CSV table of C-alpha atoms in Angstrom, one decimal:
chain,number,residue,atom,x,y,z
A,190,MET,CA,60.2,126.2,126.1
A,191,ASN,CA,62.9,125.2,128.6
A,192,LYS,CA,66.1,123.7,127.7
A,193,ARG,CA,65.3,120.0,128.8
A,194,GLN,CA,62.2,120.1,127.0
A,195,PHE,CA,63.4,121.7,124.1
A,196,ILE,CA,66.0,118.8,124.0
A,197,LYS,CA,63.3,115.8,125.3
A,198,THR,CA,61.3,117.1,122.2
A,199,LEU,CA,64.3,116.7,119.7
A,200,THR,CA,65.2,112.9,121.1
A,201,ALA,CA,61.7,112.5,120.6
A,202,SER,CA,61.7,113.8,117.1
A,203,SER,CA,64.8,112.0,116.0
A,204,LEU,CA,64.9,108.1,114.4
A,205,THR,CA,66.1,105.4,115.8
A,206,LEU,CA,69.8,105.6,116.1
A,207,PRO,CA,72.0,103.2,114.7
A,208,SER,CA,73.6,100.0,117.1
A,209,PHE,CA,76.9,102.0,117.6
A,210,GLY,CA,75.1,104.7,119.5
A,211,LYS,CA,72.7,101.6,121.7
A,212,ASN,CA,75.8,99.7,122.6
A,213,TYR,CA,78.2,102.3,122.9
A,214,ASP,CA,78.5,101.1,126.7
A,215,LYS,CA,79.5,97.7,126.0
A,216,THR,CA,81.8,98.4,122.8
A,217,MET,CA,83.7,100.5,124.9
A,218,ALA,CA,83.7,98.0,127.5
A,219,ARG,CA,85.5,95.6,125.3
A,220,PHE,CA,88.6,97.7,124.6
A,221,GLU,CA,88.8,100.3,126.6
A,222,GLN,CA,92.2,98.2,128.3
A,223,GLN,CA,93.8,98.8,124.8
A,224,LYS,CA,96.3,101.5,124.7
A,225,PRO,CA,95.2,103.8,121.6
A,226,GLU,CA,97.9,102.3,119.3
A,227,ASP,CA,96.7,98.6,120.0
A,228,LEU,CA,93.3,99.7,119.5
A,229,ALA,CA,94.0,101.2,116.2
A,230,GLN,CA,94.9,98.0,114.8
A,231,ASN,CA,91.8,96.3,116.3
A,232,GLU,CA,89.7,95.9,113.3
A,233,ASP,CA,86.9,94.3,115.4
A,234,PHE,CA,86.3,97.8,117.4
A,235,TRP,CA,86.9,99.9,114.0
A,236,ALA,CA,84.2,97.7,112.3
A,237,GLU,CA,81.9,98.7,115.5
A,238,ILE,CA,82.6,102.1,114.6
A,239,ARG,CA,81.3,101.6,111.1
A,240,LYS,CA,78.2,101.3,112.2
A,241,ALA,CA,77.4,104.1,113.0
A,242,TYR,CA,77.5,105.3,109.5
A,243,ARG,CA,75.4,104.9,106.6
A,244,ILE,CA,78.3,103.8,103.7
A,245,LYS,CA,77.1,104.5,100.2
A,246,PRO,CA,77.9,100.8,98.9
A,247,ASP,CA,78.5,102.5,95.4
A,248,TYR,CA,82.4,103.0,95.6
A,249,ILE,CA,85.4,103.1,98.7
A,250,ASN,CA,85.0,106.5,100.2
A,251,LEU,CA,88.7,108.4,100.3
A,252,GLU,CA,87.2,112.0,100.5
A,253,ASN,CA,86.7,112.5,103.6
A,254,GLY,CA,89.3,115.6,104.0
A,255,TYR,CA,86.5,117.9,102.0
A,256,TYR,CA,83.7,117.0,103.4
A,257,SER,CA,83.3,113.8,106.3
A,258,PHE,CA,79.8,112.9,106.4
A,259,ALA,CA,77.8,113.2,110.3
A,260,PRO,CA,77.5,110.0,111.8
A,261,GLN,CA,73.8,108.6,111.7
A,262,GLU,CA,73.4,110.2,115.3
A,263,THR,CA,74.5,113.5,114.8
A,264,LEU,CA,72.7,113.1,111.5
A,265,GLU,CA,69.1,112.4,113.3
A,266,ALA,CA,70.0,115.2,115.8
A,267,PHE,CA,70.1,117.5,113.1
A,268,ILE,CA,67.6,116.8,111.3
A,269,GLY,CA,65.7,117.0,115.0
A,270,ASN,CA,67.1,120.5,115.3
A,271,VAL,CA,65.5,121.8,111.9
A,272,ARG,CA,61.9,119.8,112.7
A,273,GLU,CA,61.7,121.4,116.2
A,274,ILE,CA,63.1,125.0,115.2
A,275,ASN,CA,60.7,124.9,112.2
A,276,PHE,CA,58.2,123.9,114.8
A,277,GLN,CA,58.6,126.8,117.0
A,278,ALA,CA,59.5,129.5,114.2
A,279,SER,CA,59.9,132.9,114.8
A,280,TYR,CA,59.5,132.3,118.9
A,281,TYR,CA,62.6,130.1,118.9
A,282,MET,CA,65.0,132.6,117.3
A,283,ARG,CA,63.5,135.9,119.0
A,284,THR,CA,64.3,133.4,122.4
A,285,ARG,CA,66.1,130.8,122.9
A,286,GLN,CA,68.9,130.6,119.5
A,287,PHE,CA,70.9,133.3,121.4
A,288,ASP,CA,71.5,131.1,124.8
A,289,ASP,CA,71.3,128.0,123.0
A,290,LYS,CA,74.1,128.8,120.3
A,291,ALA,CA,76.3,130.6,123.6
A,292,GLU,CA,76.1,126.7,125.0
A,293,ALA,CA,77.5,125.7,121.6
A,294,ARG,CA,80.3,128.2,121.1
A,295,LYS,CA,81.3,127.3,125.1
A,296,LYS,CA,81.8,123.4,124.1
A,297,LEU,CA,83.5,124.2,121.1
A,298,ALA,CA,85.9,126.2,122.8
A,299,ALA,CA,87.0,123.6,125.3
A,300,LEU,CA,87.2,120.9,122.8
A,301,ALA,CA,89.5,123.6,120.8
A,302,GLY,CA,91.7,124.3,124.4
A,303,CYS,CA,90.8,128.1,123.9
A,304,SER,CA,89.2,130.8,125.7
A,305,VAL,CA,85.2,131.0,124.7
A,306,GLU,CA,85.6,134.9,125.0
A,307,GLU,CA,88.3,134.3,121.7
A,308,LEU,CA,86.3,131.8,119.9
A,309,ILE,CA,83.2,132.3,117.6
A,310,ILE,CA,81.3,129.5,115.4
A,311,THR,CA,81.3,131.0,111.7
A,312,ARG,CA,80.4,128.6,108.5
A,313,ASN,CA,83.6,127.9,107.6
A,314,THR,CA,87.6,128.2,107.4
A,315,THR,CA,87.6,130.1,104.0
A,316,GLU,CA,85.2,132.6,106.2
A,317,SER,CA,87.4,132.4,109.6
A,318,LEU,CA,90.5,133.1,108.0
A,319,ASP,CA,89.4,136.0,105.4
A,320,THR,CA,87.6,137.3,108.5
A,321,VAL,CA,91.3,138.1,109.9
A,322,ILE,CA,92.7,138.5,106.5
A,323,ALA,CA,89.8,141.5,104.9
A,324,GLY,CA,89.8,143.2,108.9
A,325,TYR,CA,93.3,144.0,109.3
A,326,ASP,CA,94.1,147.6,108.9
A,327,TRP,CA,96.7,147.1,105.5
A,328,LYS,CA,98.7,150.1,104.3
A,329,ALA,CA,100.3,150.2,100.9
A,330,GLY,CA,103.5,148.4,101.3
A,331,ASP,CA,102.7,146.0,104.2
A,332,GLU,CA,104.3,142.5,103.9
A,333,ALA,CA,102.1,138.9,104.4
A,334,VAL,CA,104.3,136.0,104.1
A,335,MET,CA,102.4,132.5,102.9
A,336,ALA,CA,103.3,129.2,100.8
A,337,MET,CA,102.0,128.5,97.5
A,338,GLN,CA,101.1,125.1,99.0
A,339,ASP,CA,98.4,127.2,101.1
A,340,TYR,CA,94.5,127.0,100.0
A,341,GLY,CA,93.7,128.7,97.3
A,342,ALA,CA,90.8,130.8,98.9
A,343,MET,CA,93.4,132.7,101.7
A,344,LEU,CA,95.8,133.2,98.6
A,345,ASP,CA,93.0,135.0,96.7
A,346,MET,CA,92.0,136.7,99.8
A,347,PHE,CA,95.4,138.3,100.0
A,348,LYS,CA,95.9,138.9,96.1
A,349,LEU,CA,92.7,141.2,96.6
A,350,GLN,CA,94.1,143.3,99.4
A,351,ALA,CA,97.1,143.6,97.4
A,352,ARG,CA,94.7,145.0,94.5
A,353,ARG,CA,92.6,147.5,96.8
A,354,TYR,CA,95.4,148.1,99.5
A,355,GLY,CA,98.6,148.2,97.5
A,356,ILE,CA,100.4,145.4,99.8
A,357,VAL,CA,103.0,142.8,98.9
A,358,ASN,CA,102.3,139.1,99.1
A,359,LYS,CA,105.7,136.9,99.2
A,360,ILE,CA,104.7,133.3,98.5
A,361,VAL,CA,107.3,130.6,99.9
A,362,SER,CA,107.3,126.3,98.8
A,363,ILE,CA,107.3,124.3,101.4
A,364,PRO,CA,109.2,120.9,100.7
A,365,ASN,CA,107.4,117.9,101.0
A,366,HIS,CA,109.6,116.1,102.3
A,367,PRO,CA,111.9,118.5,104.7
A,368,LYS,CA,114.9,116.9,106.5
A,369,SER,CA,113.8,118.5,109.9
A,370,ASP,CA,111.7,121.5,111.5
A,371,GLU,CA,114.5,124.2,111.5
A,372,GLU,CA,114.0,124.1,107.6
A,373,ILE,CA,110.3,125.0,107.8
A,374,VAL,CA,110.7,127.8,109.9
A,375,GLU,CA,114.0,129.0,107.8
A,376,ILE,CA,111.8,129.2,104.3
A,377,TYR,CA,109.4,131.2,106.5
A,378,GLU,CA,112.1,133.0,108.6
A,379,LYS,CA,114.1,134.0,105.2
A,380,ALA,CA,111.0,136.1,104.0
A,381,ILE,CA,110.2,138.1,106.6
A,382,THR,CA,111.1,141.7,106.3
A,383,PRO,CA,111.0,145.1,108.6
A,384,LYS,CA,107.6,145.4,106.2
A,385,THR,CA,106.3,142.3,106.9
A,386,ARG,CA,102.5,142.4,108.9
A,387,LEU,CA,101.1,138.9,108.8
A,388,LEU,CA,102.0,135.3,108.5
A,389,MET,CA,99.7,132.2,107.5
A,390,VAL,CA,100.8,128.5,107.6
A,391,CYS,CA,98.8,126.0,107.7
A,392,HIS,CA,98.6,123.4,110.4
A,393,MET,CA,98.0,120.4,108.1
A,394,ILE,CA,98.5,121.4,104.5
A,395,ASN,CA,95.3,120.3,102.4
A,396,ILE,CA,97.2,118.5,99.4
A,397,THR,CA,100.1,116.6,101.1
A,398,GLY,CA,98.7,116.2,105.0
A,399,HIS,CA,102.2,117.6,106.2
A,400,ILE,CA,102.0,118.9,109.8
A,401,LEU,CA,103.8,122.2,110.4
A,402,PRO,CA,105.8,123.4,113.2
A,403,VAL,CA,103.3,125.5,114.2
A,404,ARG,CA,105.0,126.3,117.4
A,405,LYS,CA,108.3,126.9,116.1
A,406,ILE,CA,107.0,129.4,113.0
A,407,CYS,CA,105.1,131.4,115.8
A,408,ASP,CA,107.8,132.1,118.2
A,409,MET,CA,110.2,132.6,115.5
A,410,ALA,CA,107.9,134.9,113.9
A,411,HIS,CA,106.8,136.6,117.4
A,412,ALA,CA,110.4,137.7,117.7
A,413,LYS,CA,110.5,139.8,114.5
A,414,GLY,CA,106.8,140.9,115.5
A,415,VAL,CA,104.6,139.2,112.7
A,416,ASP,CA,101.5,138.3,113.6
A,417,VAL,CA,100.9,134.3,112.6
A,418,MET,CA,97.6,133.2,111.3
A,419,VAL,CA,96.9,129.1,111.0
A,420,ASP,CA,95.1,127.3,108.7
A,421,GLY,CA,93.6,124.4,110.8
A,422,ALA,CA,90.6,123.5,108.2
A,423,HIS,CA,92.5,119.5,108.8
A,424,ALA,CA,93.7,119.7,112.3
A,425,LEU,CA,90.2,120.0,114.4
A,426,ALA,CA,89.6,116.4,115.5
A,427,HIS,CA,91.8,114.6,113.2
A,428,ILE,CA,94.9,115.4,115.9
A,429,ASP,CA,95.1,116.4,119.8
A,430,TYR,CA,96.1,119.5,120.6
A,431,LYS,CA,94.9,123.0,121.8
A,432,ILE,CA,95.1,126.1,120.1
A,433,SER,CA,95.9,127.4,123.5
A,434,ASP,CA,99.5,125.9,122.9
A,435,LEU,CA,100.4,126.7,119.9
A,436,GLY,CA,101.0,130.8,120.3
A,437,CYS,CA,99.6,131.6,117.5
A,438,ASP,CA,97.5,134.7,117.4
A,439,TYR,CA,94.6,133.9,114.7
A,440,TYR,CA,93.2,130.0,114.2
A,441,GLY,CA,90.6,128.7,111.5
A,442,SER,CA,89.1,125.7,111.1
A,443,SER,CA,86.2,123.8,109.7
A,444,LEU,CA,83.8,121.5,111.3
A,445,HIS,CA,82.1,119.7,108.7
A,446,LYS,CA,85.8,118.0,107.7
A,447,TRP,CA,87.2,115.8,111.1
A,448,LEU,CA,84.6,117.0,113.8
A,449,SER,CA,81.9,115.6,111.2
A,450,VAL,CA,79.2,118.3,111.2
A,451,PRO,CA,76.5,119.2,108.8
A,452,LEU,CA,77.4,121.4,106.6
A,453,GLY,CA,78.1,125.2,107.4
A,454,ALA,CA,79.9,125.4,110.6
A,455,GLY,CA,83.8,126.6,111.7
A,456,LEU,CA,85.5,128.6,113.7
A,457,LEU,CA,87.7,131.4,114.3
A,458,TYR,CA,90.3,131.8,117.1
A,459,VAL,CA,91.2,135.8,117.9
A,460,LYS,CA,94.1,136.1,120.3
A,461,LYS,CA,92.5,138.2,122.8
A,462,ASP,CA,94.8,141.1,122.5
A,463,LYS,CA,94.6,140.9,118.6
A,464,ILE,CA,90.9,141.2,118.6
A,465,SER,CA,90.3,145.5,119.3
A,466,LYS,CA,92.9,145.5,116.0
A,467,LEU,CA,90.5,143.9,113.5
A,468,TRP,CA,88.1,145.6,111.7
A,469,GLN,CA,84.5,143.7,111.1
A,470,MET,CA,83.4,142.3,107.7
A,471,PHE,CA,79.8,143.6,108.3
A,472,GLY,CA,78.7,146.6,110.5
A,473,ASP,CA,78.0,145.7,113.5
A,474,MET,CA,77.8,148.3,116.8
A,475,GLY,CA,76.8,146.2,119.7
A,476,TYR,CA,79.7,145.1,120.4
A,477,GLN,CA,82.6,146.5,122.2
A,478,ASP,CA,86.1,146.7,119.8
A,479,ASP,CA,87.5,144.3,122.6
A,480,ASP,CA,84.6,141.8,121.9
A,481,ILE,CA,84.7,139.1,119.2
A,482,ARG,CA,81.3,139.2,118.5
A,483,LYS,CA,81.6,142.0,116.4
A,484,LEU,CA,83.2,139.8,113.8
A,485,ASN,CA,80.0,137.4,114.1
A,486,HIS,CA,77.3,139.6,112.7
A,487,THR,CA,75.9,137.6,109.5
A,488,GLY,CA,72.3,137.8,110.1
A,489,THR,CA,69.4,135.5,110.1
A,490,HIS,CA,71.4,132.2,109.8
A,491,PRO,CA,70.3,128.3,110.2
A,492,VAL,CA,70.9,127.5,113.6
A,493,HIS,CA,70.0,124.2,113.3
A,494,THR,CA,73.2,123.8,112.5
A,495,ASP,CA,74.7,125.3,115.5
A,496,LEU,CA,73.0,123.5,117.7
A,497,THR,CA,74.3,120.2,116.1
A,498,ILE,CA,78.2,121.0,116.5
A,499,SER,CA,77.4,119.6,120.3
A,500,ASN,CA,76.1,116.4,118.8
A,501,ALA,CA,79.4,115.8,117.1
A,502,ILE,CA,81.3,116.5,119.8
A,503,ASP,CA,79.6,114.2,122.0
A,504,PHE,CA,80.2,111.3,119.0
A,505,HIS,CA,83.7,112.4,118.5
A,506,GLN,CA,84.6,112.3,122.3
A,507,LYS,CA,82.9,109.0,122.4
A,508,ILE,CA,85.4,107.5,120.5
A,509,GLY,CA,87.9,109.6,122.1
A,510,ILE,CA,91.1,112.6,120.2
A,511,GLN,CA,93.6,110.1,121.3
A,512,ARG,CA,92.0,106.8,119.7
A,513,LYS,CA,91.1,108.9,116.9
A,514,GLU,CA,94.6,110.3,115.8
A,515,ALA,CA,95.7,107.0,116.1
A,516,ARG,CA,93.4,105.3,113.9
A,517,LEU,CA,94.0,108.1,111.2
A,518,ARG,CA,97.7,107.8,111.5
A,519,PHE,CA,97.3,103.7,111.2
A,520,LEU,CA,95.4,103.8,108.3
A,521,GLN,CA,97.2,106.3,106.7
A,522,GLU,CA,100.6,104.4,107.3
A,523,TYR,CA,99.1,100.8,106.4
A,524,TRP,CA,98.7,101.9,102.7
A,525,THR,CA,101.8,104.5,102.3
A,526,LYS,CA,104.2,101.8,103.5
A,527,GLN,CA,103.1,99.5,100.9
A,528,VAL,CA,103.4,101.8,98.0
A,529,ARG,CA,106.9,104.3,98.9
A,530,ASP,CA,109.3,102.3,97.7
A,531,ILE,CA,107.0,101.0,94.3
A,532,PRO,CA,108.4,102.1,91.1
A,533,ASN,CA,107.0,104.2,89.6
A,534,ILE,CA,104.8,105.1,92.8
A,535,VAL,CA,105.5,109.0,94.3
A,536,VAL,CA,104.0,109.5,97.7
A,537,ASN,CA,104.0,113.5,98.6
A,538,THR,CA,103.6,112.7,101.9
A,539,PRO,CA,106.6,113.0,104.6
A,540,ALA,CA,106.7,109.7,106.2
A,541,ASN,CA,107.9,110.6,109.5
A,542,ALA,CA,105.0,109.8,111.9
A,543,GLN,CA,105.0,113.4,113.1
A,544,ARG,CA,104.7,114.6,110.4
A,545,ALA,CA,101.4,113.2,108.8
A,546,CYS,CA,98.1,111.8,110.7
A,547,GLY,CA,95.5,110.5,108.0
A,548,ILE,CA,95.9,112.1,105.5
A,549,ALA,CA,98.8,111.6,102.2
A,550,ASN,CA,98.7,112.1,98.8
A,551,VAL,CA,100.3,109.6,96.0
A,552,GLY,CA,101.0,109.7,92.6
A,553,ILE,CA,102.0,107.5,89.6
A,554,LYS,CA,104.8,109.2,87.8
A,555,THR,CA,103.3,108.1,84.0
A,556,MET,CA,99.4,109.5,84.6
A,557,LYS,CA,98.2,112.8,85.2
A,558,PRO,CA,96.2,113.4,88.7
A,559,ALA,CA,93.5,113.7,86.6
A,560,ASP,CA,93.5,110.7,85.1
A,561,LEU,CA,94.5,108.8,88.0
A,562,ALA,CA,91.0,109.4,89.9
A,563,LYS,CA,89.3,109.1,86.9
A,564,THR,CA,90.6,105.5,86.7
A,565,LEU,CA,90.8,104.8,90.2
A,566,LEU,CA,86.6,105.8,90.1
A,567,SER,CA,85.4,104.3,86.8
A,568,LYS,CA,87.8,100.9,86.9
A,569,TYR,CA,88.6,100.4,91.0
A,570,LYS,CA,85.1,101.9,92.0
A,571,ILE,CA,87.4,103.9,94.6
A,572,TRP,CA,86.3,107.8,95.0
A,573,THR,CA,89.6,110.5,95.7
A,574,VAL,CA,90.9,113.8,94.3
A,575,ALA,CA,93.2,114.8,92.3
A,576,ILE,CA,95.9,117.1,93.4
A,577,ASP,CA,97.8,119.2,90.8
A,578,TYR,CA,99.8,122.3,91.3
A,579,ALA,CA,102.0,124.0,94.0
A,580,ASN,CA,104.7,120.7,93.3
A,581,VAL,CA,101.9,118.4,94.1
A,582,GLN,CA,101.0,115.9,91.6
A,583,GLY,CA,99.0,113.0,92.7
A,584,CYS,CA,95.7,112.0,94.4
A,585,ARG,CA,95.1,113.1,97.9
A,586,ILE,CA,93.5,110.3,100.0
A,587,THR,CA,91.8,110.3,102.8
A,588,PRO,CA,90.1,107.9,104.5
A,589,ASN,CA,88.4,108.0,107.7
A,590,VAL,CA,87.4,105.9,111.3
A,591,TYR,CA,84.9,104.8,109.3
A,592,THR,CA,87.2,103.0,107.0
A,593,SER,CA,88.4,99.4,106.6
A,594,THR,CA,91.8,97.7,105.7
A,595,ALA,CA,89.8,95.5,103.6
A,596,GLU,CA,89.1,98.9,101.8
A,597,LEU,CA,92.6,100.2,101.1
A,598,ASP,CA,94.1,96.7,100.7
A,599,LYS,CA,92.2,97.6,97.7
A,600,PHE,CA,93.7,101.0,96.5
A,601,VAL,CA,96.6,99.0,97.4
A,602,ALA,CA,96.0,96.8,94.4
A,603,ALA,CA,95.3,98.8,92.4
A,604,LEU,CA,98.1,101.8,92.9
A,605,LYS,CA,100.3,98.5,91.6
A,606,GLU,CA,98.4,97.5,89.3
A,607,LEU,CA,98.4,101.4,88.3
A,608,ALA,CA,102.1,102.2,88.4
A,609,ALA,CA,102.9,97.9,86.0
């Protein structure tokens, strides 16, 4: 079966697409003249986007940051992939999967803004960045710099290297409301010594949504001979950027978040001249030391997830990253601006529009974060997640493109009532 026949079979095996998928051209034609910033506030347009999703009616979902469930179009493509690969079985796995995965990898590299020779498909950000951390040829006394606001899985991996190799982890703290980019850069710079080999930084801090000045941090670190690894779990398909413009050496992201790929897909970027210096976690002698695919040995895996990356990218690009970023930032500012100055409410996310997008964190001073999250769900039917560490006490709020301002109005009303 050639590629065209395979895709045709997948289409035939899928269920009927939702109305947005069928009426996309008409929808876009109605609004194509509007600038992203204006369209971000157009509830009629985003109501059409909402039709692409099957939304659970039991609660208002403001916890898309952990897992942004797929629109129906992507979900049906995924189910079609599962059915067809199950039908073709080992024949497909031995003849087609490698070429198809290569095409998905190429399309993903184009979206991420890097060379396909510097990117592999992984299962998530944790796997991506832990591959880098474990791949270093650490020596006792080597130092790594990171922040207490970084994701726990990577912090744990650094702790493991400290136990195993005797490296020293230097942990800084990033303020929720910095005065300038330079303040943040200086925090990392002060932690660097001649023994520092690797610096980890979040592109977007997962617990607050704080967007860090990655390029400035990379330039500073490189001037001191230090590599930079970026945790971009929440940045891909959320804000408009290219990995190649950041100047980093390593970059990891999860595709099940803002790109809405079904669970089980992520990416790892390694700058070309850094690949040969990394040890792979699993033995694979089939590639040269400078071939990034040496890091991608995971055995037999669910390839149907990788194939669905292509459809998720198509759906994402129908909306467009500039429109999507503008909408997510609008939704965040829509609710945060209404509560920032209310007594007893604390917003743990910068107010500066360039320092945040769709993610924000809010707390009630008189409530523990866990109690706030529990009350929001039990009393107001609003689903969030509690954060209570690294100088952040509150609930992380992550709306998505299908979220309406009417839903956020209910959330704001709940906060005001609880604060009072």
